Amino acid sequence: MGKILSCGETRRIRYVTKNDEGQILSMMELVKDDFAGYKEKEFLEAVYNAISNDEAIMEEKDGRIAGLLMCSKKEKEFSFLAVHPEYRKNSIARRLIVKMTEWFAVGDIISVVTFREGDPKGIPARACYHSCGFVDDKKLTVFDYPCQKMILKICH
């Protein structure tokens, strides 16, 4: 079992372990089309790297993965967030982002790369990021896809 970060009756946020690989891959089968350039092998390498640095957290609901977040503490970059389709619109993404911000100091600026405004794929993610305090920054192209960097200044 991983280290527990917060508790609830049927849900909890905890660090990801290698034992979670099966659940993570099952969820990714359902959401992979939402991630430009997704390749399972490279994704798993990123997950293992994040696990080894305590930079991957997940929310469990009723013993199942409900959401996954990964970030780089060194780069101050939030690199991945996915919520299982059955658990969307339950504030899981927000709770994971709030938990991630606890890893950083007041004044740190955290970034995330997401879809650009107007891209239908990015509507839910951008709304979530904006509601958590992220603001639009530079426009980028990632995996030959138009994206945008968003930033959040830590002020807790």
Coordinates of N, CA, C and O in Angstrom, one line a residue:
M1 N 0.8 -1.2 0.0 CA 0.0 0.0 0.0 C 0.9 1.2 0.0 O 1.9 1.3 0.7
G2 N 0.4 2.3 -0.7 CA 1.2 3.5 -0.8 C 0.9 4.4 0.4 O 0.0 4.1 1.2
K3 N 1.7 5.4 0.5 CA 1.5 6.4 1.7 C 0.1 7.1 1.4 O -0.1 7.6 0.3
I4 N -0.7 7.2 2.4 CA -2.0 7.9 2.3 C -1.8 9.3 2.6 O -1.2 9.7 3.5
L5 N -2.3 10.2 1.7 CA -2.2 11.6 1.8 C -3.5 12.2 2.3 O -3.4 13.3 3.0
S6 N -4.6 11.7 2.1 CA -5.9 12.2 2.7 C -6.9 11.0 2.7 O -6.8 10.1 1.9
C7 N -7.8 11.1 3.6 CA -8.7 10.0 3.8 C -10.2 10.4 3.6 O -10.5 11.6 3.8
G8 N -11.0 9.5 3.3 CA -12.4 9.7 3.3 C -13.1 8.3 3.4 O -12.4 7.3 3.5
E9 N -14.4 8.3 3.6 CA -15.0 7.0 3.8 C -14.8 6.0 2.6 O -14.5 4.9 2.8
T10 N -15.0 6.6 1.4 CA -14.9 5.7 0.2 C -13.8 6.2 -0.8 O -13.6 5.6 -1.8
R11 N -13.1 7.3 -0.4 CA -12.1 7.8 -1.4 C -10.9 8.2 -0.6 O -11.0 8.6 0.6
R12 N -9.7 8.2 -1.3 CA -8.5 8.6 -0.7 C -7.5 9.0 -1.8 O -7.6 8.5 -2.8
I13 N -6.7 10.0 -1.4 CA -5.6 10.3 -2.3 C -4.3 9.7 -1.7 O -4.0 9.9 -0.5
R14 N -3.5 9.0 -2.6 CA -2.3 8.4 -2.1 C -1.3 8.4 -3.3 O -1.6 8.6 -4.4
Y15 N 0.0 8.2 -2.9 CA 1.0 8.0 -3.9 C 0.8 6.8 -4.7 O 0.3 5.8 -4.1
V16 N 1.1 6.8 -6.0 CA 1.0 5.7 -6.9 C 2.2 4.7 -6.6 O 3.3 5.2 -6.3
T17 N 1.9 3.4 -6.7 CA 3.0 2.4 -6.6 C 2.9 1.6 -7.9 O 2.0 1.7 -8.7
K18 N 4.0 0.8 -8.1 CA 4.1 0.0 -9.3 C 2.9 -1.0 -9.4 O 2.5 -1.5 -10.4
N19 N 2.4 -1.4 -8.2 CA 1.2 -2.3 -8.2 C 0.0 -1.7 -8.8 O -1.0 -2.5 -9.1
D20 N 0.0 -0.4 -9.0 CA -1.2 0.2 -9.6 C -1.2 0.2 -11.1 O -2.2 0.6 -11.8
E21 N -0.2 -0.4 -11.7 CA 0.0 -0.4 -13.2 C -1.3 -0.9 -13.9 O -1.7 -0.3 -14.9
G22 N -1.8 -2.0 -13.5 CA -3.0 -2.6 -14.2 C -4.2 -1.6 -14.2 O -4.8 -1.4 -15.2
Q23 N -4.5 -1.1 -13.0 CA -5.6 -0.1 -13.0 C -5.3 1.1 -13.8 O -6.3 1.6 -14.5
I24 N -4.1 1.6 -13.8 CA -3.8 2.8 -14.6 C -3.9 2.5 -16.1 O -4.5 3.3 -16.8
L25 N -3.4 1.4 -16.5 CA -3.5 1.1 -18.0 C -5.0 0.8 -18.4 O -5.4 1.2 -19.5
S26 N -5.8 0.3 -17.5 CA -7.2 0.1 -17.8 C -7.9 1.4 -18.0 O -8.7 1.6 -18.9
M27 N -7.6 2.4 -17.1 CA -8.2 3.7 -17.2 C -7.7 4.4 -18.5 O -8.5 5.0 -19.2
M28 N -6.4 4.2 -18.8 CA -5.8 4.9 -19.9 C -6.5 4.4 -21.2 O -6.6 5.1 -22.2
E29 N -6.9 3.1 -21.3 CA -7.6 2.6 -22.5 C -8.8 3.4 -22.7 O -9.2 3.6 -23.9
L30 N -9.4 3.9 -21.7 CA -10.7 4.6 -21.8 C -10.5 6.1 -22.2 O -11.4 6.7 -22.7
V31 N -9.3 6.6 -21.8 CA -9.1 8.1 -22.0 C -8.0 8.4 -22.9 O -7.7 9.6 -23.2
K32 N -7.3 7.5 -23.5 CA -6.1 7.7 -24.3 C -6.3 8.7 -25.5 O -5.4 9.4 -25.8
D33 N -7.5 8.7 -26.0 CA -7.7 9.6 -27.2 C -7.7 11.0 -26.8 O -7.7 11.9 -27.6
D34 N -7.8 11.3 -25.5 CA -7.8 12.7 -25.0 C -6.3 13.2 -24.9 O -6.2 14.4 -24.5
F35 N -5.3 12.4 -25.1 CA -3.9 12.8 -25.0 C -3.2 12.6 -26.3 O -2.9 11.5 -26.7
A36 N -2.9 13.8 -26.9 CA -2.1 13.8 -28.1 C -0.8 13.1 -27.9 O -0.1 13.4 -27.0
G37 N -0.5 12.2 -28.9 CA 0.8 11.5 -28.8 C 0.9 10.4 -27.8 O 2.0 10.0 -27.5
Y38 N -0.2 10.0 -27.2 CA -0.1 8.9 -26.2 C 0.5 7.7 -26.8 O 0.0 7.2 -27.8
K39 N 1.5 7.1 -26.1 CA 2.1 5.8 -26.4 C 2.3 5.1 -25.1 O 2.9 5.6 -24.2
E40 N 1.7 3.9 -25.0 CA 1.7 3.2 -23.7 C 3.1 3.0 -23.1 O 3.3 3.3 -21.9
K41 N 4.1 2.6 -23.9 CA 5.4 2.3 -23.3 C 6.0 3.6 -22.7 O 6.5 3.6 -21.6
E42 N 6.0 4.7 -23.5 CA 6.5 6.0 -23.0 C 5.8 6.5 -21.8 O 6.4 7.0 -20.8
F43 N 4.5 6.3 -21.8 CA 3.6 6.7 -20.6 C 4.0 5.9 -19.4 O 4.2 6.5 -18.3
L44 N 4.2 4.6 -19.5 CA 4.6 3.8 -18.4 C 6.0 4.2 -17.8 O 6.2 4.2 -16.6
E45 N 6.9 4.5 -18.7 CA 8.2 5.0 -18.3 C 8.0 6.2 -17.5 O 8.7 6.4 -16.4
A46 N 7.2 7.2 -17.9 CA 6.9 8.4 -17.2 C 6.3 8.1 -15.8 O 6.6 8.7 -14.8
V47 N 5.4 7.1 -15.8 CA 4.7 6.7 -14.5 C 5.8 6.2 -13.5 O 5.8 6.6 -12.4
Y48 N 6.6 5.3 -14.0 CA 7.6 4.7 -13.1 C 8.6 5.8 -12.6 O 9.0 5.7 -11.4
N49 N 9.0 6.7 -13.5 CA 9.8 7.8 -13.1 C 9.2 8.6 -12.0 O 9.8 9.0 -11.0
A50 N 7.9 9.0 -12.2 CA 7.1 9.8 -11.2 C 7.0 9.0 -9.9 O 7.1 9.6 -8.8
I51 N 6.8 7.7 -10.0 CA 6.7 6.9 -8.8 C 8.0 7.0 -8.0 O 7.9 7.2 -6.8
S52 N 9.1 6.8 -8.7 CA 10.4 6.8 -8.0 C 10.7 8.1 -7.3 O 11.5 8.2 -6.4
N53 N 10.1 9.2 -7.8 CA 10.3 10.5 -7.2 C 9.2 11.1 -6.3 O 9.2 12.2 -6.0
D54 N 8.2 10.2 -6.0 CA 7.0 10.6 -5.2 C 6.4 11.8 -5.9 O 6.0 12.8 -5.3
E55 N 6.2 11.7 -7.2 CA 5.6 12.7 -8.0 C 4.3 12.2 -8.8 O 3.8 12.9 -9.7
A56 N 3.7 11.1 -8.3 CA 2.5 10.6 -8.9 C 1.5 10.3 -7.8 O 1.9 9.6 -6.8
I57 N 0.4 10.9 -7.9 CA -0.7 10.6 -6.9 C -2.0 10.2 -7.6 O -2.2 10.5 -8.8
M58 N -2.8 9.5 -6.9 CA -4.1 9.0 -7.4 C -5.1 9.1 -6.4 O -4.8 9.1 -5.2
E59 N -6.3 9.3 -6.9 CA -7.5 9.2 -5.9 C -8.2 7.9 -6.2 O -8.4 7.6 -7.4
E60 N -8.4 7.2 -5.1 CA -9.2 5.9 -5.2 C -10.6 6.2 -4.7 O -10.8 6.9 -3.8
K61 N -11.5 5.6 -5.4 CA -12.9 5.6 -4.9 C -13.4 4.2 -4.9 O -13.3 3.5 -5.9
D62 N -13.8 3.7 -3.8 CA -14.3 2.3 -3.6 C -13.3 1.3 -4.1 O -13.6 0.3 -4.8
G63 N -12.0 1.6 -3.8 CA -10.9 0.6 -4.2 C -10.5 0.7 -5.7 O -9.7 -0.1 -6.1
R64 N -11.0 1.6 -6.4 CA -10.7 1.7 -7.9 C -10.0 3.1 -8.1 O -10.3 4.0 -7.5
I65 N -9.2 3.1 -9.1 CA -8.6 4.4 -9.5 C -9.6 5.3 -10.1 O -10.4 4.9 -11.0
A66 N -9.7 6.5 -9.6 CA -10.7 7.5 -10.1 C -9.9 8.6 -10.8 O -10.5 9.2 -11.7
G67 N -8.7 8.9 -10.4 CA -7.9 9.9 -11.1 C -6.5 9.8 -10.8 O -6.1 9.2 -9.8
L68 N -5.6 10.3 -11.7 CA -4.2 10.2 -11.6 C -3.6 11.5 -12.0 O -4.0 12.1 -13.0
L69 N -2.6 12.0 -11.2 CA -1.9 13.2 -11.5 C -0.4 12.9 -11.3 O 0.0 12.2 -10.4
M70 N 0.4 13.5 -12.3 CA 1.9 13.4 -12.2 C 2.4 14.8 -12.4 O 1.9 15.6 -13.2
C71 N 3.6 15.1 -11.8 CA 4.2 16.3 -12.0 C 5.7 16.2 -11.7 O 6.1 15.2 -11.2
S72 N 6.5 17.2 -12.1 CA 7.9 17.3 -11.8 C 8.1 18.3 -10.8 O 7.8 19.5 -11.1
K73 N 8.5 17.9 -9.6 CA 8.8 18.9 -8.6 C 9.9 19.8 -9.0 O 9.9 21.0 -8.7
K74 N 11.0 19.2 -9.6 CA 12.1 20.0 -10.0 C 11.8 21.0 -11.1 O 12.2 22.2 -11.0
E75 N 11.1 20.6 -12.1 CA 10.7 21.5 -13.2 C 9.5 22.4 -12.9 O 9.1 23.2 -13.6
K76 N 8.8 22.1 -11.7 CA 7.6 22.8 -11.4 C 6.6 22.7 -12.5 O 5.9 23.7 -12.8
E77 N 6.5 21.5 -13.0 CA 5.6 21.3 -14.2 C 4.6 20.1 -13.8 O 5.0 19.0 -13.5
F78 N 3.4 20.4 -14.0 CA 2.3 19.5 -13.8 C 2.2 18.8 -15.2 O 1.8 19.5 -16.1
S79 N 2.5 17.5 -15.3 CA 2.7 16.9 -16.6 C 1.5 16.0 -17.0 O 1.4 15.7 -18.2
F80 N 0.7 15.6 -16.1 CA -0.4 14.6 -16.5 C -1.5 14.6 -15.5 O -1.3 14.6 -14.3
L81 N -2.7 14.6 -16.0 CA -3.9 14.5 -15.2 C -5.0 13.8 -16.0 O -5.3 14.2 -17.1
A82 N -5.5 12.7 -15.4 CA -6.6 12.0 -16.1 C -7.6 11.6 -15.0 O -7.2 11.2 -13.9
V83 N -8.9 11.6 -15.3 CA -10.0 11.2 -14.4 C -10.7 10.1 -15.2 O -11.1 10.3 -16.4
H84 N -11.0 9.0 -14.5 CA -11.8 7.9 -15.1 C -13.1 8.4 -15.5 O -13.8 9.2 -14.7
P85 N -13.6 8.1 -16.7 CA -14.9 8.6 -17.2 C -16.1 8.4 -16.2 O -16.9 9.2 -16.1
E86 N -16.1 7.3 -15.4 CA -17.2 7.1 -14.5 C -17.2 8.0 -13.3 O -18.2 8.1 -12.6
Y87 N -16.0 8.7 -13.1 CA -15.9 9.6 -11.9 C -15.8 11.0 -12.2 O -15.5 11.8 -11.4
R88 N -16.0 11.4 -13.5 CA -15.8 12.8 -13.9 C -17.0 13.6 -13.2 O -18.0 13.1 -12.9
K89 N -16.7 14.9 -13.1 CA -17.6 15.9 -12.5 C -17.9 15.6 -11.1 O -18.9 15.9 -10.5
N90 N -16.8 15.1 -10.4 CA -16.9 14.9 -8.9 C -15.8 15.6 -8.2 O -15.4 15.2 -7.1
S91 N -15.1 16.6 -8.8 CA -14.1 17.4 -8.2 C -12.8 16.6 -8.0 O -11.9 17.0 -7.2
I92 N -12.6 15.4 -8.6 CA -11.4 14.6 -8.4 C -10.2 15.4 -8.9 O -9.2 15.4 -8.3
A93 N -10.3 15.9 -10.1 CA -9.1 16.7 -10.7 C -8.7 17.8 -9.8 O -7.6 18.0 -9.5
R94 N -9.7 18.5 -9.3 CA -9.4 19.7 -8.4 C -8.7 19.2 -7.1 O -7.8 19.8 -6.7
R95 N -9.2 18.1 -6.5 CA -8.6 17.6 -5.3 C -7.1 17.2 -5.6 O -6.2 17.5 -4.7
L96 N -6.9 16.6 -6.7 CA -5.5 16.1 -7.0 C -4.6 17.4 -7.2 O -3.5 17.4 -6.8
I97 N -5.1 18.4 -7.9 CA -4.3 19.6 -8.2 C -4.0 20.3 -6.8 O -2.9 20.7 -6.6
V98 N -5.1 20.4 -6.0 CA -4.8 21.0 -4.7 C -3.8 20.3 -3.9 O -2.9 20.9 -3.3
K99 N -3.9 18.9 -3.9 CA -2.9 18.1 -3.2 C -1.5 18.4 -3.8 O -0.5 18.5 -3.0
M100 N -1.4 18.4 -5.1 CA -0.1 18.7 -5.7 C 0.5 20.0 -5.3 O 1.7 20.2 -5.1
T101 N -0.3 21.1 -5.2 CA 0.2 22.4 -4.8 C 0.9 22.4 -3.5 O 1.7 23.2 -3.2
E102 N 0.5 21.4 -2.6 CA 1.2 21.4 -1.3 C 2.7 21.0 -1.4 O 3.4 21.2 -0.4
W103 N 3.1 20.5 -2.5 CA 4.5 20.1 -2.7 C 5.4 21.4 -3.0 O 6.6 21.2 -3.0
F104 N 4.8 22.5 -3.2 CA 5.5 23.7 -3.6 C 5.4 24.8 -2.6 O 4.5 24.8 -1.8
A105 N 6.4 25.8 -2.7 CA 6.4 26.9 -1.8 C 5.7 28.1 -2.3 O 5.4 28.2 -3.5
V106 N 5.3 28.9 -1.4 CA 4.6 30.2 -1.8 C 5.5 30.9 -2.8 O 6.7 31.0 -2.5
G107 N 4.9 31.4 -3.8 CA 5.7 32.1 -4.9 C 6.1 31.3 -6.0 O 6.4 31.8 -7.1
D108 N 6.2 30.0 -5.9 CA 6.5 29.1 -7.0 C 5.5 29.2 -8.1 O 4.3 29.5 -7.8
I109 N 5.9 29.1 -9.3 CA 5.0 29.1 -10.4 C 5.0 27.7 -11.1 O 6.0 27.2 -11.5
I110 N 3.8 27.1 -11.1 CA 3.6 25.8 -11.7 C 3.0 25.9 -13.0 O 2.1 26.7 -13.3
S111 N 3.5 25.1 -14.0 CA 3.0 25.2 -15.3 C 2.3 23.8 -15.8 O 2.6 22.8 -15.2
V112 N 1.4 23.9 -16.7 CA 0.8 22.7 -17.3 C 0.6 23.1 -18.8 O 0.3 24.2 -19.2
V113 N 0.8 22.1 -19.7 CA 0.5 22.3 -21.1 C -0.8 21.6 -21.4 O -1.0 20.4 -21.1
T114 N -1.7 22.3 -22.1 CA -3.0 21.7 -22.4 C -3.5 22.2 -23.7 O -2.7 22.8 -24.5
F115 N -4.7 21.9 -24.1 CA -5.2 22.3 -25.4 C -5.5 23.8 -25.4 O -5.7 24.4 -24.4
R116 N -5.5 24.3 -26.6 CA -5.8 25.8 -26.7 C -7.3 26.1 -26.6 O -8.1 25.2 -26.8
E117 N -7.5 27.3 -26.3 CA -8.9 27.8 -26.2 C -9.6 27.5 -27.5 O -9.0 27.7 -28.6
G118 N -10.8 27.0 -27.5 CA -11.6 26.8 -28.7 C -11.4 25.3 -29.2 O -12.2 24.9 -30.0
D119 N -10.5 24.6 -28.7 CA -10.3 23.2 -29.0 C -11.3 22.4 -28.2 O -11.3 22.4 -27.0
P120 N -12.3 21.7 -28.9 CA -13.3 20.9 -28.1 C -12.7 19.9 -27.1 O -13.3 19.7 -26.1
K121 N -11.5 19.3 -27.4 CA -10.9 18.4 -26.5 C -10.5 19.0 -25.2 O -10.3 18.4 -24.2
G122 N -10.2 20.3 -25.3 CA -9.7 21.0 -24.1 C -10.7 21.7 -23.2 O -10.3 22.2 -22.2
I123 N -11.9 21.7 -23.6 CA -12.9 22.4 -22.8 C -13.0 22.0 -21.3 O -12.8 22.9 -20.4
P124 N -13.1 20.7 -21.0 CA -13.2 20.3 -19.6 C -11.9 20.6 -18.9 O -11.9 21.2 -17.7
A125 N -10.7 20.3 -19.5 CA -9.4 20.5 -18.8 C -9.2 22.0 -18.5 O -8.8 22.4 -17.4
R126 N -9.4 22.8 -19.5 CA -9.2 24.3 -19.4 C -10.1 24.9 -18.3 O -9.7 25.7 -17.5
A127 N -11.3 24.4 -18.3 CA -12.3 24.9 -17.3 C -11.8 24.5 -15.9 O -11.8 25.3 -14.9
C128 N -11.3 23.3 -15.7 CA -10.8 22.8 -14.4 C -9.6 23.6 -14.0 O -9.5 24.1 -12.9
Y129 N -8.6 23.8 -15.0 CA -7.4 24.5 -14.6 C -7.7 26.0 -14.3 O -7.2 26.5 -13.3
H130 N -8.6 26.6 -15.0 CA -9.0 28.0 -14.7 C -9.6 28.1 -13.3 O -9.3 29.0 -12.5
S131 N -10.5 27.1 -13.0 CA -11.2 27.1 -11.7 C -10.2 26.9 -10.5 O -10.5 27.3 -9.4
C132 N -9.0 26.3 -10.8 CA -8.0 26.1 -9.8 C -7.0 27.2 -9.7 O -6.0 27.2 -9.0
G133 N -7.2 28.3 -10.6 CA -6.3 29.4 -10.5 C -5.3 29.6 -11.6 O -4.5 30.5 -11.7
F134 N -5.2 28.6 -12.5 CA -4.3 28.7 -13.6 C -4.7 29.8 -14.6 O -5.9 30.0 -14.8
V135 N -3.7 30.4 -15.2 CA -4.0 31.5 -16.2 C -3.3 31.1 -17.5 O -2.2 30.4 -17.5
D136 N -3.8 31.5 -18.6 CA -3.2 31.2 -19.9 C -1.8 31.9 -20.0 O -1.6 33.0 -19.6
D137 N -0.9 31.2 -20.7 CA 0.5 31.7 -20.9 C 0.8 31.5 -22.4 O -0.1 31.7 -23.2
K138 N 1.9 31.0 -22.8 CA 2.4 30.9 -24.1 C 1.6 29.8 -24.9 O 1.2 28.8 -24.4
K139 N 1.5 30.1 -26.2 CA 0.9 29.1 -27.1 C 2.1 28.2 -27.7 O 3.2 28.8 -27.9
L140 N 1.9 26.9 -27.7 CA 2.9 26.0 -28.1 C 2.4 25.0 -29.1 O 1.2 24.9 -29.3
T141 N 3.3 24.2 -29.7 CA 2.9 23.1 -30.5 C 3.6 21.9 -29.9 O 4.9 21.9 -29.7
V142 N 2.9 20.8 -29.5 CA 3.4 19.6 -28.9 C 2.9 18.4 -29.7 O 1.7 18.3 -29.9
F143 N 3.8 17.5 -30.1 CA 3.4 16.4 -30.9 C 2.6 16.8 -32.1 O 1.6 16.2 -32.5
D144 N 3.1 17.9 -32.8 CA 2.4 18.5 -33.9 C 1.0 18.9 -33.7 O 0.2 19.0 -34.6
Y145 N 0.7 19.2 -32.4 CA -0.7 19.6 -32.1 C -0.6 21.0 -31.3 O 0.2 21.2 -30.5
P146 N -1.5 21.9 -31.7 CA -1.5 23.2 -31.1 C -2.0 23.1 -29.6 O -3.0 22.6 -29.3
C147 N -1.1 23.6 -28.7 CA -1.4 23.6 -27.3 C -1.2 24.9 -26.7 O -0.8 25.9 -27.3
Q148 N -1.4 25.0 -25.4 CA -1.1 26.2 -24.6 C -0.6 25.9 -23.2 O -1.0 25.0 -22.6
K149 N 0.4 26.7 -22.8 CA 0.9 26.6 -21.5 C 0.0 27.4 -20.6 O -0.4 28.5 -20.9
M150 N -0.3 26.9 -19.4 CA -1.0 27.6 -18.4 C -0.1 27.6 -17.1 O 0.6 26.7 -16.9
I151 N -0.3 28.7 -16.3 CA 0.6 28.8 -15.1 C -0.3 29.1 -13.9 O -1.3 29.7 -14.0
L152 N 0.3 28.7 -12.7 CA -0.4 28.9 -11.5 C 0.7 29.4 -10.5 O 1.7 28.7 -10.3
K153 N 0.5 30.5 -9.9 CA 1.4 31.0 -8.8 C 0.9 30.5 -7.5 O -0.3 30.7 -7.1
I154 N 1.7 29.8 -6.8 CA 1.4 29.2 -5.5 C 1.3 30.3 -4.4 O 2.2 31.1 -4.2
C155 N 0.1 30.4 -3.8 CA 0.0 31.5 -2.7 C -0.7 30.9 -1.5 O -1.2 31.7 -0.7
H156 N -0.6 29.7 -1.2 CA -1.2 29.1 0.1 C -0.2 29.3 1.3 O 0.9 29.6 1.2

